[in-house]
N, CA, C and O of each residue as an XYZ file, in Angstrom:
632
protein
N      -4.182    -20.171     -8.172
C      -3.734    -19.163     -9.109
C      -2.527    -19.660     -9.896
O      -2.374    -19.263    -11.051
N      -1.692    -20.474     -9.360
C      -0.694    -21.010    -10.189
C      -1.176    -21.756    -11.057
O      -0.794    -21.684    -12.225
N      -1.916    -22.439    -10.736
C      -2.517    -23.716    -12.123
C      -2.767    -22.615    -13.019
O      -1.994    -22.711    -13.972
N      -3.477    -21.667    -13.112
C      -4.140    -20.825    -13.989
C      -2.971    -20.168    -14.591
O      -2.777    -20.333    -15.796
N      -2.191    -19.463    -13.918
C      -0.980    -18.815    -14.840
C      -0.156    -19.767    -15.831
O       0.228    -19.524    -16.975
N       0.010    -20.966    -15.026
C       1.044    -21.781    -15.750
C       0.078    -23.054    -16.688
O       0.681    -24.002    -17.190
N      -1.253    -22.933    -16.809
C      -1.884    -23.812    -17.887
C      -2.553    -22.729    -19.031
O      -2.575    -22.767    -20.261
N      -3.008    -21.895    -18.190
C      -3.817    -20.448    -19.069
C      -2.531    -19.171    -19.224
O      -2.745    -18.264    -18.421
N      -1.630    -19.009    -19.841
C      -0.535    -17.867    -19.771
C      -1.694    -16.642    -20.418
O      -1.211    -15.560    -20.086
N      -2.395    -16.510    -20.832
C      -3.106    -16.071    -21.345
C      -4.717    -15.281    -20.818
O      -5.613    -14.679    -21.409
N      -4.506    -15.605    -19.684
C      -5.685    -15.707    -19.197
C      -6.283    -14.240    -18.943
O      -7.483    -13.963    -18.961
N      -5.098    -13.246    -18.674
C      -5.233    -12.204    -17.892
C      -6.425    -11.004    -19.409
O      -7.381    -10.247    -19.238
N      -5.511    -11.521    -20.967
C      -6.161    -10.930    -21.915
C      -7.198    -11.112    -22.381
O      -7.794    -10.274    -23.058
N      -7.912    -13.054    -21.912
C      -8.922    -13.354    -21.927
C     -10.158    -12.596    -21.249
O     -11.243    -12.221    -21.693
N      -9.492    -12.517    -19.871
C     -10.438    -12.083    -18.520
C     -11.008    -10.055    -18.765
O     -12.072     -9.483    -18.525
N      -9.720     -9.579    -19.309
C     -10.181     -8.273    -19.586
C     -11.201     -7.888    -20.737
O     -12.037     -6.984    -20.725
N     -10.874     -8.941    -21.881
C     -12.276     -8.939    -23.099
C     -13.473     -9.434    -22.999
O     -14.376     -9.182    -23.796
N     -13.603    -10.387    -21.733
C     -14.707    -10.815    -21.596
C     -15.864    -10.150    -20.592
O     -15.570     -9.724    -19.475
N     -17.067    -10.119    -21.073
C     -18.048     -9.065    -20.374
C     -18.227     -9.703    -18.873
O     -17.754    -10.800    -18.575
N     -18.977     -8.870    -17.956
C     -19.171     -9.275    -16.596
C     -20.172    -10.441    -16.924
O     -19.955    -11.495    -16.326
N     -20.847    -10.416    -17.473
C     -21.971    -11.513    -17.561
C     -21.571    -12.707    -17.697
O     -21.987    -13.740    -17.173
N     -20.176    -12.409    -18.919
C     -19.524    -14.140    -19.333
C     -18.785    -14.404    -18.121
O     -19.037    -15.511    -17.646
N     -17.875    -13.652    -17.429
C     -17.239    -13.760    -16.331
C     -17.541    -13.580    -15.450
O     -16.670    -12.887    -14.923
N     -18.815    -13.862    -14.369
C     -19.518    -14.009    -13.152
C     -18.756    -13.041    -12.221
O     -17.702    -12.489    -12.539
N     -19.333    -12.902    -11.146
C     -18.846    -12.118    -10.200
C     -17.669    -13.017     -9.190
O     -18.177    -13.776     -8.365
N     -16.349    -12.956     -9.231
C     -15.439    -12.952     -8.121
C     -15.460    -13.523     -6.728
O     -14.997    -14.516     -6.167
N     -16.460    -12.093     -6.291
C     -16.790    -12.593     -4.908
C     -17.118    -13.802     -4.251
O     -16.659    -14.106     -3.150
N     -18.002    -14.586     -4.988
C     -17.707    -16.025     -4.637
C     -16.838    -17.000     -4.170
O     -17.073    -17.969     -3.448
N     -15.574    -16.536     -4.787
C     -14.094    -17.109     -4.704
C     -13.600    -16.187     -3.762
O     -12.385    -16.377     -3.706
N     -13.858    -15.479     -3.160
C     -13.145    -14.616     -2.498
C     -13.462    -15.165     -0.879
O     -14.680    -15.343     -0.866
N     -13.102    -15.390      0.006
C     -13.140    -15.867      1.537
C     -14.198    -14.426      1.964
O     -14.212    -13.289      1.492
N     -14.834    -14.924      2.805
C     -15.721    -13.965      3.622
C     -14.943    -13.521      4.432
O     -15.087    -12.301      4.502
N     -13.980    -13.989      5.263
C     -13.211    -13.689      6.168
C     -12.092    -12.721      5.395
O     -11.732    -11.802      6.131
N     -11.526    -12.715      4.222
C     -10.839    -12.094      3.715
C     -11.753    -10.414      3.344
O     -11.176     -9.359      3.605
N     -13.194    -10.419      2.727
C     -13.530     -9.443      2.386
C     -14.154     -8.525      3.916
O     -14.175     -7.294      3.890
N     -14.542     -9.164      4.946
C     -14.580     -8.613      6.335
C     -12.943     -7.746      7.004
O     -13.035     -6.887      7.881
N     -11.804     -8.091      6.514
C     -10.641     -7.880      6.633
C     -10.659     -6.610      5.779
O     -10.457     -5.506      6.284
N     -10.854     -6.751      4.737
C     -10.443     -5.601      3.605
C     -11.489     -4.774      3.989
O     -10.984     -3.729      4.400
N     -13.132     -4.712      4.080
C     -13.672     -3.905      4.579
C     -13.527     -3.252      5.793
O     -13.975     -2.106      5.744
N     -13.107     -3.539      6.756
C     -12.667     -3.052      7.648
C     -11.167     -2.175      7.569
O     -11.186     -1.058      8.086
N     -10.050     -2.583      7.025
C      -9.322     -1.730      6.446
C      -9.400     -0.786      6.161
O      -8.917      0.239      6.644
N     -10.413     -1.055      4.795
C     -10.698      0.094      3.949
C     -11.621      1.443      4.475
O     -11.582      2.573      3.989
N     -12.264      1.081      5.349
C     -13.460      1.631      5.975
C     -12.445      2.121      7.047
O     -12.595      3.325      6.841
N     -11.706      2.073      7.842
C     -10.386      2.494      8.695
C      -9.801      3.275      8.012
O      -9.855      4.360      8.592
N      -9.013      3.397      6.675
C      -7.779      3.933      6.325
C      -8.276      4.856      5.499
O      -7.398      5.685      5.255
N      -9.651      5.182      4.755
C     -10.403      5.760      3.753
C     -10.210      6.955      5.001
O      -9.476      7.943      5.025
N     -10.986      6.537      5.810
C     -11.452      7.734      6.476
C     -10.792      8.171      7.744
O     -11.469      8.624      8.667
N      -9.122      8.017      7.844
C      -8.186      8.444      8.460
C      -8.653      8.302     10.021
O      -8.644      9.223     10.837
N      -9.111      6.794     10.294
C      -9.694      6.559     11.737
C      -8.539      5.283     12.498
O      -8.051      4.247     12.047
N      -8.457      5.830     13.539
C      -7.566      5.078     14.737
C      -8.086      3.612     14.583
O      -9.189      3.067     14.638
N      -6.423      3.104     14.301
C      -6.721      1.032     13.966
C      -7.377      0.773     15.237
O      -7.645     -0.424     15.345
N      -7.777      1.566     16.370
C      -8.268      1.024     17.620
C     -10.156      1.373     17.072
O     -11.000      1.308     17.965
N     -10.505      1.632     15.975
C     -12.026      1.794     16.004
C     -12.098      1.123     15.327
O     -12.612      1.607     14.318
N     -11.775     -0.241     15.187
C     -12.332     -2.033     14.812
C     -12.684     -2.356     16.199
O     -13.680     -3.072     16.298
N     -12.240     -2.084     17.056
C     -12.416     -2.687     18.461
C     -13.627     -1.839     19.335
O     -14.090     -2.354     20.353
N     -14.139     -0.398     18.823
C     -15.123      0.515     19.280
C     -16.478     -0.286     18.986
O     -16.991     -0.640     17.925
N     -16.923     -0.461     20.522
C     -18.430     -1.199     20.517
C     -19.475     -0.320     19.686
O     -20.391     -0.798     19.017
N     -19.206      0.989     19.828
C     -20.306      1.649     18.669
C     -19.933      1.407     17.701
O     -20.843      1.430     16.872
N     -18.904      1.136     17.258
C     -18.629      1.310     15.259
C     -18.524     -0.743     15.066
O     -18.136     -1.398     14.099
N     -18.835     -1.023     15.874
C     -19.462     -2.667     15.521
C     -20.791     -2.962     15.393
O     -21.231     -3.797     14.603
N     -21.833     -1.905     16.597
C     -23.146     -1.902     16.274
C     -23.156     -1.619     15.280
O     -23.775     -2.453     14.618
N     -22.734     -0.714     14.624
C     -23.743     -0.079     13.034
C     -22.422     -0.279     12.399
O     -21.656      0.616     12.042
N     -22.256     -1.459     12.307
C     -21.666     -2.345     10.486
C     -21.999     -3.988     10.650
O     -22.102     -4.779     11.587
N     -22.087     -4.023      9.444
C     -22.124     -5.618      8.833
C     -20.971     -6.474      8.938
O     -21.097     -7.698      8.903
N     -19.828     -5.893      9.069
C     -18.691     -6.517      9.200
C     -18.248     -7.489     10.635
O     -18.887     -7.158     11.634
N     -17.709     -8.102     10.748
C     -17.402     -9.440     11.803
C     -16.591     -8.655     12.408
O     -15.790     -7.876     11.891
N     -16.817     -8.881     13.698
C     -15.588     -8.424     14.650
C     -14.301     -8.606     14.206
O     -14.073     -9.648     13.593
N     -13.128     -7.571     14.437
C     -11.767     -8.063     14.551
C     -10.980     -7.330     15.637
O     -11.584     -6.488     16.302
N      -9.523     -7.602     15.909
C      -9.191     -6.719     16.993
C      -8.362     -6.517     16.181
O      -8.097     -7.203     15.194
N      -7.739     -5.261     16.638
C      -6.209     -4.696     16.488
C      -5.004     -5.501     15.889
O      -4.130     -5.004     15.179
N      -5.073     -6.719     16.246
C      -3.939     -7.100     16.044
C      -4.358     -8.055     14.669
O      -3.324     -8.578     14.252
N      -5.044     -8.278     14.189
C      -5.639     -8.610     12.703
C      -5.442     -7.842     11.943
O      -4.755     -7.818     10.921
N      -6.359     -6.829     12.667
C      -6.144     -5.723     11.169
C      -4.358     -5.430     10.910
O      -3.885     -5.452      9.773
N      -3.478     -5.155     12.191
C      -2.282     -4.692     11.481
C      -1.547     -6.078     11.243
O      -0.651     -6.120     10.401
N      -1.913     -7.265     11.990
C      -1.496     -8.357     10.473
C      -1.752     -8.295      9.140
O      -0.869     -8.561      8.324
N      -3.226     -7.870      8.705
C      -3.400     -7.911      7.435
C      -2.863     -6.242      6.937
O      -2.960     -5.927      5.751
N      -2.421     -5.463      7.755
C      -1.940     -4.454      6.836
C      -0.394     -5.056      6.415
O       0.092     -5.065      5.284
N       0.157     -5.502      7.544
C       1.579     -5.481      7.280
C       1.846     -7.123      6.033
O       2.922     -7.379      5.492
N       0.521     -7.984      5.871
C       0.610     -8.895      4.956
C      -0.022     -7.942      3.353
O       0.045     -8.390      2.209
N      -0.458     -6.909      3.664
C      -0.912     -6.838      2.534
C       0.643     -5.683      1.806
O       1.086     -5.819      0.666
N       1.110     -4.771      2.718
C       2.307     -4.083      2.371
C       3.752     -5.121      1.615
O       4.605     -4.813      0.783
N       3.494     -6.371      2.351
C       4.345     -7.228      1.866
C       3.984     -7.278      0.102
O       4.751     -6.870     -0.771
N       2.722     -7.841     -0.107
C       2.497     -8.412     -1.315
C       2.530     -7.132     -2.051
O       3.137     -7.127     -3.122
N       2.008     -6.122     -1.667
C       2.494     -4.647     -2.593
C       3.699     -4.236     -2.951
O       4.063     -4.175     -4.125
N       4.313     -3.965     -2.087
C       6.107     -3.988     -1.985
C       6.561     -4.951     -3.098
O       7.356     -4.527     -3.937
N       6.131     -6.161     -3.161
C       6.746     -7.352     -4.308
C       6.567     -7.088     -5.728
O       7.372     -7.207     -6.651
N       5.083     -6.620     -5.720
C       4.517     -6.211     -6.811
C       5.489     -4.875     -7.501
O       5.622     -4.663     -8.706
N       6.003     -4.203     -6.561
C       6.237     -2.670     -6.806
C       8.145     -2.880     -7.460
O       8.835     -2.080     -8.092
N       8.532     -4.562     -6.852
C       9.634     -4.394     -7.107
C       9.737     -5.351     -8.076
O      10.772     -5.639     -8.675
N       8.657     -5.843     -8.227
C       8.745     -6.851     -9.704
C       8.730     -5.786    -11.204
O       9.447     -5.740    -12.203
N       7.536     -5.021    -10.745
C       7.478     -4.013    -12.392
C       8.759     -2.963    -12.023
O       9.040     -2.233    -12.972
N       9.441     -2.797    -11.014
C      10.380     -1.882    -11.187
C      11.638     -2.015    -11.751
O      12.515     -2.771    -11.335
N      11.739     -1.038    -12.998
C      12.908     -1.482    -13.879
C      14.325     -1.097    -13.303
O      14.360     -0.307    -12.360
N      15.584     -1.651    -13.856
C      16.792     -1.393    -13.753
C      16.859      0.081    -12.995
O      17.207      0.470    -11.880
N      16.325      0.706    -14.232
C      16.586      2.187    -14.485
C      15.336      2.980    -13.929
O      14.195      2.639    -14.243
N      15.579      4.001    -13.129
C      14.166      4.821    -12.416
C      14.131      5.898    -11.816
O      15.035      5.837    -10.983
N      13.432      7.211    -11.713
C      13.593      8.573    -11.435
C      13.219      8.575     -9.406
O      12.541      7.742     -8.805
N      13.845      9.639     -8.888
C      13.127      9.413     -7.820
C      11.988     10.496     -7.751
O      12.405     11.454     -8.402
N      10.961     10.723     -7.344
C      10.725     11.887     -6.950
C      10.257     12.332     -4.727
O       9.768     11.752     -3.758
N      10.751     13.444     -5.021
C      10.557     13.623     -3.287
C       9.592     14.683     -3.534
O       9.393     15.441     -4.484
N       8.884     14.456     -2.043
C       8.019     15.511     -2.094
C       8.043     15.628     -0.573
O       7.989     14.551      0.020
N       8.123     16.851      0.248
C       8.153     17.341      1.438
C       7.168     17.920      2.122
O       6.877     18.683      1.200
N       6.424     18.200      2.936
C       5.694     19.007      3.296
C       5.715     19.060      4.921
O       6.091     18.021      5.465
N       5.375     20.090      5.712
C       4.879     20.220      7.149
C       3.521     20.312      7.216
O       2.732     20.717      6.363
N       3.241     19.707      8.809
C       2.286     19.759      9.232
C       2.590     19.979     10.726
O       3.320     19.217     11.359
N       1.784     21.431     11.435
C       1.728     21.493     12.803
C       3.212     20.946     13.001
O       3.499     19.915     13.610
N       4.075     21.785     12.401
C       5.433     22.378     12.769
C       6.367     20.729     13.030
O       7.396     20.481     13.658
N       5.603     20.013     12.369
C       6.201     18.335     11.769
C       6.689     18.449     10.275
O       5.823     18.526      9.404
N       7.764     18.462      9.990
C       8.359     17.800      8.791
C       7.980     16.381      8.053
O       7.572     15.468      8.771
N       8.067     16.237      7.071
C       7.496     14.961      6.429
C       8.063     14.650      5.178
O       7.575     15.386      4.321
N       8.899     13.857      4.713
C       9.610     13.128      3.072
C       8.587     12.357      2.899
O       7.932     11.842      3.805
N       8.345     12.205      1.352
C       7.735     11.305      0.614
C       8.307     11.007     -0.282
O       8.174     11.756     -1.249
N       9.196      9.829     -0.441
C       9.949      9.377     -1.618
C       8.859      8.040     -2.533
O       8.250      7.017     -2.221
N       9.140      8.917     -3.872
C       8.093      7.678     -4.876
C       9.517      7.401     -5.933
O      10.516      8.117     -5.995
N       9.301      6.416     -6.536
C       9.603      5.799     -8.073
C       8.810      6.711     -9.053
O       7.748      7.305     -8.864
N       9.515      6.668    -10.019
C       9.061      7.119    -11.380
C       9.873      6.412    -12.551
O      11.068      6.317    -12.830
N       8.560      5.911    -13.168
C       8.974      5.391    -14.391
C       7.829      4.742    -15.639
O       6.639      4.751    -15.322
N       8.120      4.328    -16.689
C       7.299      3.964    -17.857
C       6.958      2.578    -17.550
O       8.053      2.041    -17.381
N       5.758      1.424    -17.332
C       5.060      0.294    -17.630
C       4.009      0.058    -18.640
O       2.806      0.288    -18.520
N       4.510     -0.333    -19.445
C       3.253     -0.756    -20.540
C       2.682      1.117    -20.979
O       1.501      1.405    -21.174
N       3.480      1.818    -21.026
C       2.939      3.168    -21.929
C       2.211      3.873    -20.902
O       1.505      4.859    -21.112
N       2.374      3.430    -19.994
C       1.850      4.401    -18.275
C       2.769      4.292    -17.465
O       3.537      3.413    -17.075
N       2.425      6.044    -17.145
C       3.603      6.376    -15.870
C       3.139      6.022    -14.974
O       1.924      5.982    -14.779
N       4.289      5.567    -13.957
C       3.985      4.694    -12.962
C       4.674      5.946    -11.740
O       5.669      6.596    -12.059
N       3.962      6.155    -10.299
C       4.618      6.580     -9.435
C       4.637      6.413     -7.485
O       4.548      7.104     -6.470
N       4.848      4.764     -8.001
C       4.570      4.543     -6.748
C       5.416      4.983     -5.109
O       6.569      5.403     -5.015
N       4.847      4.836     -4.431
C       5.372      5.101     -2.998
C       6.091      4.043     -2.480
O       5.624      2.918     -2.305
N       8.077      4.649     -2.043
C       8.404      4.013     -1.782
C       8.972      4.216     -0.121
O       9.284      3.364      0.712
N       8.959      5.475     -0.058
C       9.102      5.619      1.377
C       8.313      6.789      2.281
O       8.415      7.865      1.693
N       7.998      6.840      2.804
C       7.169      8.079      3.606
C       7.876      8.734      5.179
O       8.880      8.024      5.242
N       7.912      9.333      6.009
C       8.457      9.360      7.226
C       8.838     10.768      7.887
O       9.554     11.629      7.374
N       8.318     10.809      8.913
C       8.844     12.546      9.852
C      10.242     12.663      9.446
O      11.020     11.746      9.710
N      10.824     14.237      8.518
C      12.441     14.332      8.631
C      12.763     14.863     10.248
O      13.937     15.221     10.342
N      12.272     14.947     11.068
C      13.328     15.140     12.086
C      12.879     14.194     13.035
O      11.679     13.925     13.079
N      13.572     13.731     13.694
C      13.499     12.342     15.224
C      14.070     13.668     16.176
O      13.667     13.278     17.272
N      14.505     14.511     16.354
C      15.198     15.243     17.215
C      15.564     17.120     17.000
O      16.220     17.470     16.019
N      15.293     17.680     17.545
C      15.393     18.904     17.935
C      17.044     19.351     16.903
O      17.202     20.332     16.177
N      17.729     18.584     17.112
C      19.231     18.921     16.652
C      19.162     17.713     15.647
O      19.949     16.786     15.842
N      18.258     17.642     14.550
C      18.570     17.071     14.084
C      18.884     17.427     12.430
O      17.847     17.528     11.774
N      19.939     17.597     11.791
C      20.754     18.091     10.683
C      19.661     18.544      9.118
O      19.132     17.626      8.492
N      19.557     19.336      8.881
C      18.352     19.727      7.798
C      19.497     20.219      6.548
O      19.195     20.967      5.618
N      20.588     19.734      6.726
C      21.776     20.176      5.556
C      21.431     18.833      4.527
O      20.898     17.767      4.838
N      21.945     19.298      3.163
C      21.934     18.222      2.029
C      22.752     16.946      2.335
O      22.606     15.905      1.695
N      23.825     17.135      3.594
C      24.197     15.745      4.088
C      23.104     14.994      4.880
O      22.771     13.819      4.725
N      22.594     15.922      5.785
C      21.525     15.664      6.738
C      20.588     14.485      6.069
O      20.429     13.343      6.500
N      19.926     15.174      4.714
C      18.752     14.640      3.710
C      19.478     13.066      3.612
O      18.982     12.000      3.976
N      20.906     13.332      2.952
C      21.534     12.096      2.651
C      21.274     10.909      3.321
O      20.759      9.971      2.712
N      21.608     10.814      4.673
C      21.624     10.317      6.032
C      19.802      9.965      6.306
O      19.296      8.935      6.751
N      19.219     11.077      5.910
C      18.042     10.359      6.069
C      17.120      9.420      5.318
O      16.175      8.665      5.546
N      17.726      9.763      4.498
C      17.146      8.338      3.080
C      17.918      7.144      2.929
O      17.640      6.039      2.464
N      19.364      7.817      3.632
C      20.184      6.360      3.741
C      19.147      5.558      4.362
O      18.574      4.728      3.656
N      18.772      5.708      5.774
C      18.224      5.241      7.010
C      16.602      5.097      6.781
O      15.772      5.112      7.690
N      16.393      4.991      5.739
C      14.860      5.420      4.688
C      14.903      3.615      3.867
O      13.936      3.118      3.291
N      16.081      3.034      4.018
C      16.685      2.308      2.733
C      15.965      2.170      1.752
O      15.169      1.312      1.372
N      16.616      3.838      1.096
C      16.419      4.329     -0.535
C      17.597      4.287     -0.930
O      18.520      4.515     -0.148
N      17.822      3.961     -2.343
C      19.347      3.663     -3.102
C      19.940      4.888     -2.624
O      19.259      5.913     -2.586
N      20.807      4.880     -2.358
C      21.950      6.352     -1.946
C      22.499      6.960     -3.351
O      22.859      6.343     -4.354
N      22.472      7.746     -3.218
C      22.320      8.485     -4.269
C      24.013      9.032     -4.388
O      24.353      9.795     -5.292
């Protein structure tokens, strides 16, 4: 991919004008072992199922996908959060809105802190932090409280 960025700078406006036919299918270039990874992921996280049902002898009979265990898949989650995260802090400008969004569930508290901001004439609002607001019974629900918890969130302090 580097040869291509740094001989083709151009490539990305090429690749979007050109039809599927002129530009073949991908998958070829893509590792089998990599798209067995992502299918399995995806097929996990789509449908809000325990990282332990890659390892369920029934849900290996009925798929096409290659065995993996547990500890693959959350390598490739925590390699793929990396390369997202980079991405998220490369287009993120100087300047940027936060937005929070809160909700309970079954008497659980929950923050969702995203970015907000303009890329290329689209709003952008990605996810930058997620997490239960309380760890503890006594634990502070005052506007210092919030403070303290996004400190410990490491979101810019506000």
């Amino acid at each position: 991919m580097q040869h291509v960025r740094r001989e083709h700078p151009d490539y990305e406006a090429i690749m979007l004008a050109a039809s599927t036919a002129e530009t073949g299918s991908l998958l070829s270039y893509v590792r089998q072992s990599a798209l067995n990874v992502y299918g399995r992921m995806e097929w996990i996280l789509k449908n809000n199922l325990p990282l332990s049902f890659c390892e369920n002898r029934a849900a290996r009979r009925y798929t096409n996908h290659d065995p993996i265990c547990v500890e693959t898949l959350v390598s490739a989650m925590d390699s793929l959060t990396r390369v997202v995260e980079r991405a998220i802090a490369a287009e993120l400008p100087e300047r940027f809105g936060l937005l929070f969004d809160g909700w309970a569930h079954a008497s659980q508290h929950f923050i969702a802190v995203f970015a907000c901001y303009d890329a290329g004439g689209v709003r952008k609002t990605p996810l930058l932090s997620m997490a239960p607001l309380l760890d503890a019974l006594d634990d502070d629900l005052s506007a210092r409280g919030h403070m303290e918890f996004l400190a410990n969130m490491h979101v810019a302090r506000l």
